[in-house]
Coordinates of C-alpha atoms and ligand atoms in Angstrom, one line a residue:
X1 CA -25.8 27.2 -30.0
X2 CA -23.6 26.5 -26.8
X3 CA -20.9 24.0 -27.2
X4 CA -19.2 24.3 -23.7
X5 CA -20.6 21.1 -22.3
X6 CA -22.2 21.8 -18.9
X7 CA -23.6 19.8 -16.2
X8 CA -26.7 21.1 -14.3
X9 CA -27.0 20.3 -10.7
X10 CA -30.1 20.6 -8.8
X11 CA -30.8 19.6 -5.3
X12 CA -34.0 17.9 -4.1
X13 CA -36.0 17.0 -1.0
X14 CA -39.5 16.9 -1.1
X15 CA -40.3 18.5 -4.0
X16 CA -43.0 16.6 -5.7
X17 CA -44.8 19.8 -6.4
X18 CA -42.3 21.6 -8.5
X19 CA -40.3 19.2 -10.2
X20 CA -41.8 18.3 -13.3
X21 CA -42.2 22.0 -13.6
X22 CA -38.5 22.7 -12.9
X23 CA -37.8 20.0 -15.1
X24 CA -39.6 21.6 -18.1
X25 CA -38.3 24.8 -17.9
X26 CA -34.8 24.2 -17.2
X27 CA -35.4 21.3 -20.5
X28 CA -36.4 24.4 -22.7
X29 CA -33.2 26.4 -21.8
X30 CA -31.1 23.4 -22.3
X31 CA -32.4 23.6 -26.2
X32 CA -29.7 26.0 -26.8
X33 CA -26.8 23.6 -25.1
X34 CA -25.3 21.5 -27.7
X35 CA -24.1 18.8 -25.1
X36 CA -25.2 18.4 -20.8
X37 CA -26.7 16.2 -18.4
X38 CA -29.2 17.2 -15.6
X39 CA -28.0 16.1 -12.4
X40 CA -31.3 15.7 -9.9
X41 CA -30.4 14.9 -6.4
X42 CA -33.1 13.1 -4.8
X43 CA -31.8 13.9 -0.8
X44 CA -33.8 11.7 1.2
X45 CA -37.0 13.2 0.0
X46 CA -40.5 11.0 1.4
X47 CA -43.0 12.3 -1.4
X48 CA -43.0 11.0 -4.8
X49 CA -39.8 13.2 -5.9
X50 CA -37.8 10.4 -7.0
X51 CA -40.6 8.5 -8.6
X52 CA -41.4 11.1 -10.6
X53 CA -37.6 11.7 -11.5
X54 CA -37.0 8.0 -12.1
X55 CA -40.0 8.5 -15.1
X56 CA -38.2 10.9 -16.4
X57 CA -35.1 9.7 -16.3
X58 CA -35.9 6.6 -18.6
X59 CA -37.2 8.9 -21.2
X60 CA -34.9 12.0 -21.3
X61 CA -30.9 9.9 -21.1
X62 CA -29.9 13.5 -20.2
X63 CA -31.6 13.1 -16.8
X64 CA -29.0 11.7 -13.9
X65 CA -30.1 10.9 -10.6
X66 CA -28.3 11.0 -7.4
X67 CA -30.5 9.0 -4.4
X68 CA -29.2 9.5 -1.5
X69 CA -30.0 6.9 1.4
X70 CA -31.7 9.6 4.0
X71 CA -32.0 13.7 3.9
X72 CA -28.4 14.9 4.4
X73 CA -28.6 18.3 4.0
X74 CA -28.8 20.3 0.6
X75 CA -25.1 21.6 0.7
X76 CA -24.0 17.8 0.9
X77 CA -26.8 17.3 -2.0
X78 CA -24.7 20.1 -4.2
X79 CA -21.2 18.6 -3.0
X80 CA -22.5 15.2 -4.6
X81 CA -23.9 17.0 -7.5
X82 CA -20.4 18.5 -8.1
X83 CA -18.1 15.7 -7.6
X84 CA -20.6 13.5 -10.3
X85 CA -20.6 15.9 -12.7
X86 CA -18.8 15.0 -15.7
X87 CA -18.7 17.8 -18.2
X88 CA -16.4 21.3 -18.3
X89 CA -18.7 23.1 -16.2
X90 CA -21.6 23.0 -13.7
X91 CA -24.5 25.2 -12.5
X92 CA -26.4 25.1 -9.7
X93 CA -29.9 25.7 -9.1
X94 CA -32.6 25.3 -6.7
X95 CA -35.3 22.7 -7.3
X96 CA -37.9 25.2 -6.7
X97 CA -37.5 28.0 -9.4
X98 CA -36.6 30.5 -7.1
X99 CA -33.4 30.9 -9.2
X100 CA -34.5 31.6 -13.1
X101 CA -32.7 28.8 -15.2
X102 CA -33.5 31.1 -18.5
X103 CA -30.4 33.1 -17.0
X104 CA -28.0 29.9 -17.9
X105 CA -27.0 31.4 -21.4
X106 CA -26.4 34.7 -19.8
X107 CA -23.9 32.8 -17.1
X108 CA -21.9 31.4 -19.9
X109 CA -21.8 34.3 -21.9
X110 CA -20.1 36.1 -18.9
X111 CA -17.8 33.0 -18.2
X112 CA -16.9 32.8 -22.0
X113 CA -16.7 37.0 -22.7
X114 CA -14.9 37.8 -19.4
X115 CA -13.1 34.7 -19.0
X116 CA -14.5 34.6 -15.5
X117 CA -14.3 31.1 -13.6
X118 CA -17.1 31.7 -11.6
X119 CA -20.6 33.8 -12.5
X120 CA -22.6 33.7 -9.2
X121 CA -26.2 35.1 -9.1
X122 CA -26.8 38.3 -6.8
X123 CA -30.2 39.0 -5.9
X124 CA -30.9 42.5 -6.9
X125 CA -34.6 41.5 -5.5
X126 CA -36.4 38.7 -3.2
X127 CA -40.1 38.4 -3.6
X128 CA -42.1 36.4 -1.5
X129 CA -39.6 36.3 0.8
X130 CA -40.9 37.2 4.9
X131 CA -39.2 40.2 6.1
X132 CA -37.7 38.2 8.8
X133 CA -35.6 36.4 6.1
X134 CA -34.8 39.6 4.4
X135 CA -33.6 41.2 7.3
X136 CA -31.4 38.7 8.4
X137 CA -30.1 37.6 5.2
X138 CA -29.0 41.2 4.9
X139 CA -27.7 41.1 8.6
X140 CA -26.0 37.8 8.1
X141 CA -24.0 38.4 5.2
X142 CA -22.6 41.8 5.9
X143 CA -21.6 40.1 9.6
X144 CA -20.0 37.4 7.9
X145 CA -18.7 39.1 5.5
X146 CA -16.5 41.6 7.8
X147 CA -15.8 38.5 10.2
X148 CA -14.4 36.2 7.2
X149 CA -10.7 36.0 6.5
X150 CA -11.1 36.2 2.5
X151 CA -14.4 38.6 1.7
X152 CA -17.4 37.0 0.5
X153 CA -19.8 38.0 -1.7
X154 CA -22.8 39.6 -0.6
X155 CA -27.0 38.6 -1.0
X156 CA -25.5 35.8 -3.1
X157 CA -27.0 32.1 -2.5
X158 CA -25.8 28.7 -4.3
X159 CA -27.3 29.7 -7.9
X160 CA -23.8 29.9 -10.0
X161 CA -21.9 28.8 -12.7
X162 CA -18.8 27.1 -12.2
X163 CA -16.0 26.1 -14.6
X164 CA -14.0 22.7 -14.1
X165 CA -11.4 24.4 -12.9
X166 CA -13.6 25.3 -9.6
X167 CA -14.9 22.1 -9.9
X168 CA -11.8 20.1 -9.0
X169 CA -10.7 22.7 -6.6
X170 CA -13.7 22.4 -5.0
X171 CA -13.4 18.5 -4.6
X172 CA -10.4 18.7 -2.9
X173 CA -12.0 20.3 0.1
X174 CA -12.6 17.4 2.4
X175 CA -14.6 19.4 5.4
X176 CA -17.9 17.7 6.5
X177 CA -19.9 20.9 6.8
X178 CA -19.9 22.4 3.7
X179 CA -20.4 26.0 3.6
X180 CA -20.0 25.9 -0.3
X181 CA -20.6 29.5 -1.2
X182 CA -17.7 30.2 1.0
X183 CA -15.6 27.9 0.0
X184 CA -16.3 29.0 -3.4
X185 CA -15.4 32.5 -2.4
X186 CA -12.5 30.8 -0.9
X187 CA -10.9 29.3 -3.8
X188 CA -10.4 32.7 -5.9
X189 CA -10.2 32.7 -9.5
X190 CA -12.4 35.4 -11.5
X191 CA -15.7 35.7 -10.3
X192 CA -18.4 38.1 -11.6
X193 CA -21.9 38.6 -10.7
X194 CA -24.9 38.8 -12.8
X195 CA -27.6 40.0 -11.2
X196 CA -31.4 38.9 -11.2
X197 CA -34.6 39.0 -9.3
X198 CA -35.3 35.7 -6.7
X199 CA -38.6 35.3 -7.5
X200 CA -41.1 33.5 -4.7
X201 CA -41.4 29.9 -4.4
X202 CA -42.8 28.1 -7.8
X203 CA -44.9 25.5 -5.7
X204 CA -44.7 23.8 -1.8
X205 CA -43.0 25.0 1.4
X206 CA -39.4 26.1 2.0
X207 CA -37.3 23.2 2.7
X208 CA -34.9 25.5 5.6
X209 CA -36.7 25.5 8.0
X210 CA -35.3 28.0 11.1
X211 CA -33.3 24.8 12.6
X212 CA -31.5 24.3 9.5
X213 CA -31.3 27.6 8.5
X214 CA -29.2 28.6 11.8
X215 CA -27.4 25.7 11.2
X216 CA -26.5 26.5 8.2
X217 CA -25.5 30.3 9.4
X218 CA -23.4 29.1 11.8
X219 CA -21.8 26.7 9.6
X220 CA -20.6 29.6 7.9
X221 CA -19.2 31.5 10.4
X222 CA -17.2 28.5 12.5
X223 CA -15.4 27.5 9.1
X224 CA -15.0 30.9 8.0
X225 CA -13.9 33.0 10.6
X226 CA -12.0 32.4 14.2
X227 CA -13.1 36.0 15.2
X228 CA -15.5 34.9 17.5
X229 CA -13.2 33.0 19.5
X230 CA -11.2 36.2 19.5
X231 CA -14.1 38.3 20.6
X232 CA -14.4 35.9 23.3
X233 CA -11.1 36.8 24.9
X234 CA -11.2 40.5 24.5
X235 CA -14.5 40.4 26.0
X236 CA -13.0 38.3 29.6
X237 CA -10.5 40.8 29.2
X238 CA -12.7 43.7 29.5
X239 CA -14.4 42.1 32.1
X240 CA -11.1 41.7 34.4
X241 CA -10.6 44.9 33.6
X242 CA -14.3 45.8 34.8
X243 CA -13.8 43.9 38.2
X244 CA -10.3 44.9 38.6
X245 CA -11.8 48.9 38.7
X246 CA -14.8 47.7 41.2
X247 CA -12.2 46.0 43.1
X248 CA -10.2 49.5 43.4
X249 CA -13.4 51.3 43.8
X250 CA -14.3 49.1 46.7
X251 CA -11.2 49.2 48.3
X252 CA -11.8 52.9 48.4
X253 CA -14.9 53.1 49.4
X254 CA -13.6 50.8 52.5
X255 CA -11.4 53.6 53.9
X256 CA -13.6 56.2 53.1
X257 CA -16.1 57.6 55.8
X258 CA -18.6 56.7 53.4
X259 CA -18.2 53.0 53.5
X260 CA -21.8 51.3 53.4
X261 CA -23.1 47.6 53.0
X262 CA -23.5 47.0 48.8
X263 CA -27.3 45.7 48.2
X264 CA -27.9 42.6 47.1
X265 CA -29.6 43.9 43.7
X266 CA -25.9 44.4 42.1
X267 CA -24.3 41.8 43.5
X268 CA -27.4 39.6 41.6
X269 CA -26.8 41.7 38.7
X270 CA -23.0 41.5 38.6
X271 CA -23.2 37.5 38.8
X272 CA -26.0 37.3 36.5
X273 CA -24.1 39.4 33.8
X274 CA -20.8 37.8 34.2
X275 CA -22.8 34.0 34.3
X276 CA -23.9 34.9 31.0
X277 CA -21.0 36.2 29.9
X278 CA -18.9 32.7 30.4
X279 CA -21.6 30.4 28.9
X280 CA -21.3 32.6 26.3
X281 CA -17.7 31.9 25.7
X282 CA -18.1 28.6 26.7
X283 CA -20.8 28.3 24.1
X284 CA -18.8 30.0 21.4
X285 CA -15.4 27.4 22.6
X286 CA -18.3 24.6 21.9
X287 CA -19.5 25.6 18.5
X288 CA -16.0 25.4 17.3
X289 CA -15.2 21.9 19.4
X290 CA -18.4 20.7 17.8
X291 CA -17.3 21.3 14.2
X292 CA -13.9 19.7 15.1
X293 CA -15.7 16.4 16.5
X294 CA -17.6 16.3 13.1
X295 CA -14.5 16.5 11.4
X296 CA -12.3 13.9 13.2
X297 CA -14.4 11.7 13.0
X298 CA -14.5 11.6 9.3
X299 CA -17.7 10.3 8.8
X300 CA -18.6 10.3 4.6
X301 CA -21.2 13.3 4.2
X302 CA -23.6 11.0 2.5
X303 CA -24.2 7.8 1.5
X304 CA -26.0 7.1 -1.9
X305 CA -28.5 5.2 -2.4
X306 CA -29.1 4.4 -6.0
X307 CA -27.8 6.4 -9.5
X308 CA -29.5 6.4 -12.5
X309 CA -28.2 6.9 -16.0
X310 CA -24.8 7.3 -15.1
X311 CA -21.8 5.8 -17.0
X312 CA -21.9 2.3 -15.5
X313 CA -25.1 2.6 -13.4
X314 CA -27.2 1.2 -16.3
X315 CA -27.0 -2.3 -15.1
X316 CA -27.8 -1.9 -11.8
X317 CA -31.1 -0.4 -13.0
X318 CA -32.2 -3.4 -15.0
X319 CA -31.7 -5.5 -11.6
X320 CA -34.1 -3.4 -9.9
Ligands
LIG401 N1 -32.9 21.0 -0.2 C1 -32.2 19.8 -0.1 N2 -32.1 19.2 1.2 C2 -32.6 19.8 2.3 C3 -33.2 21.0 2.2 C4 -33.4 21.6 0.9 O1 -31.8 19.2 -1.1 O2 -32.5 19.2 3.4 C5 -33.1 21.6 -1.5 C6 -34.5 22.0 -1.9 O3 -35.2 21.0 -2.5 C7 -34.2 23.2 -2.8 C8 -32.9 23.8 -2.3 O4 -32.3 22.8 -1.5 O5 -34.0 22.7 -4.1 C9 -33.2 25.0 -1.5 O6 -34.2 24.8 -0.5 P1 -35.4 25.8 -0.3 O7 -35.8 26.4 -1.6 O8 -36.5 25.1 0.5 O9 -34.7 26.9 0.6 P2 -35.0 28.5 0.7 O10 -35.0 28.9 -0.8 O11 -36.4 28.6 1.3 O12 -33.9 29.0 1.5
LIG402 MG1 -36.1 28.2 -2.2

């Protein structure tokens, strides 16, 4: 039996397919907790997600549901998940059984034997995955990685135990675009892997779709690294550099004999270039300007709708 206390977090949108199924399973693993609660956050979904959910919920007091108002996001869903949970740790998983929750034992058994503060899953394998999404996984976290100021762990996703210490570290981080596996990184503390296999969708369609999966990438990379603004101004450099040498070469060419009339061609393909060059950098200056308007304006990250079966919340749900 496991007496630390844990709180299981698992984001939701549009997952009417899988969730009684993830509900079972991670319900038979939770037979060898001796104390937890099952925090389902319902993110906007439009299917029958939270109706199923809220039929669980009246059954199974372990079950506590966090509706939010619209789909935020799934890293806002987690950062809710997080700053509700109420026991001495937290893991979290995806709603779709990608993640296998049979490995929860094995988490705390690493966070109890090593005294580690974090145990995050590493995917030794990804089935059913397209190659496309291999690939630039791969790519993405080796580029981040080397770009980051504090290094980040490799083919690793959300799916990780936490200890409270983490946990109230991590809600102190007030940024509006989470990037939490890199904040988490970011923190410190002991963190060890445990490796497992991602295994292919249980039911349904992915939920990132390539507009919020690029979103999501460059999330990471504007609050975890100022390279590229960096790269940005070595690269006008090199190109003064570049026109200063044409410039000389020019100027030779003028009081040579040889002097003829430059085609058009280069001149095209020198303004060309250099045009996409500069909205290059201007696009990179915007990325980060972007992030910093979403920050000023310190807008909440999501507004909640409803909560079920929390402390306090009990009333509410007779009302409705
Ligand atoms: N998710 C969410 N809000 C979103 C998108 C996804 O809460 O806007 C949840 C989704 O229900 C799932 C997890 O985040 O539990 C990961 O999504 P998905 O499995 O679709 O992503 P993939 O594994 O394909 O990257
Ligand atoms: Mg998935």
């Amino acid at each position: 039996m496991i007496t630390l206390p844990v709180s299981i977090i698992i984001p939701c949108y549009n997952e009417e397919e899988v969730i009684g199924e993830t509900y079972t399973r991670v319900k038979a693993v939770m037979a060898a907790f001796k104390k937890y609660e099952i925090i389902f956050i319902n993110d906007g979904s439009h299917d029958k997600t939270l109706e199923i959910l809220t039929r669980l919920a009246k059954t199974d007091k372990t079950i506590r549901i966090l509706s939010f108002s619209r789909n935020f996001g799934h890293q806002a869903a987690v950062t809710a998940g997080i700053r509700n949970a109420s026991m001495d740790a937290a893991i979290i998983i995806d709603a779709d059984l990608q993640d296998p929750p049979e490995l929860f034992p094995e988490m705390v058994r690493i966070h109890l034997a090593e005294k580690a503060n974090v145990v995050y899953g590493q995917r030794a394998k990804r089935k059913g995955e397209t190659i496309f999404k291999k690939l630039s996984a791969r790519l993405y976290y080796r580029i981040l990685n080397r770009f980051s100021e504090v290094s980040m762990q490799i083919d690793t996703g959300d799916f990780r135990f936490i200890d409270r210490k983490v946990m109230d570290a991590f809600c102190q981080f007030s940024e509006k675009n989470k990037y939490i596996r890199g904040i988490i990184s970011w923190v410190g503390f002991k963190q060890v892997p445990v490796l497992y296999t991602r295994e292919p969708r249980f039911a349904g369609e992915t939920k990132y779709p390539l507009r919020k999966m690029l979103h999501f990438a460059m999330t990471g990379l504007l609050y975890f690294t100022k390279k590229p603004l960096k790269l940005a101004m070595n690269l006008g450099i090199l190109c003064i550099l570049v026109g200063l040498a044409l410039a000389v070469w020019t100027l030779i060419l003028y009081f040579s004999d040889e002097f003829v009339v430059p085609g058009w061609s280069s001149q095209l393909i020198t303004i060309v270039f250099f045009g996409g060059v500069q909205l290059f950098t201007i696009g990179v200056l915007g990325g980060y300007i972007g992030s910093i308007f979403d920050e000023v304006k310190n807008r909440p990250e999501y507004v909640i709708g409803e909560k079920i079966n929390f402390p306090g919340s009990a009333k509410k749900q007779v009302r409705r």
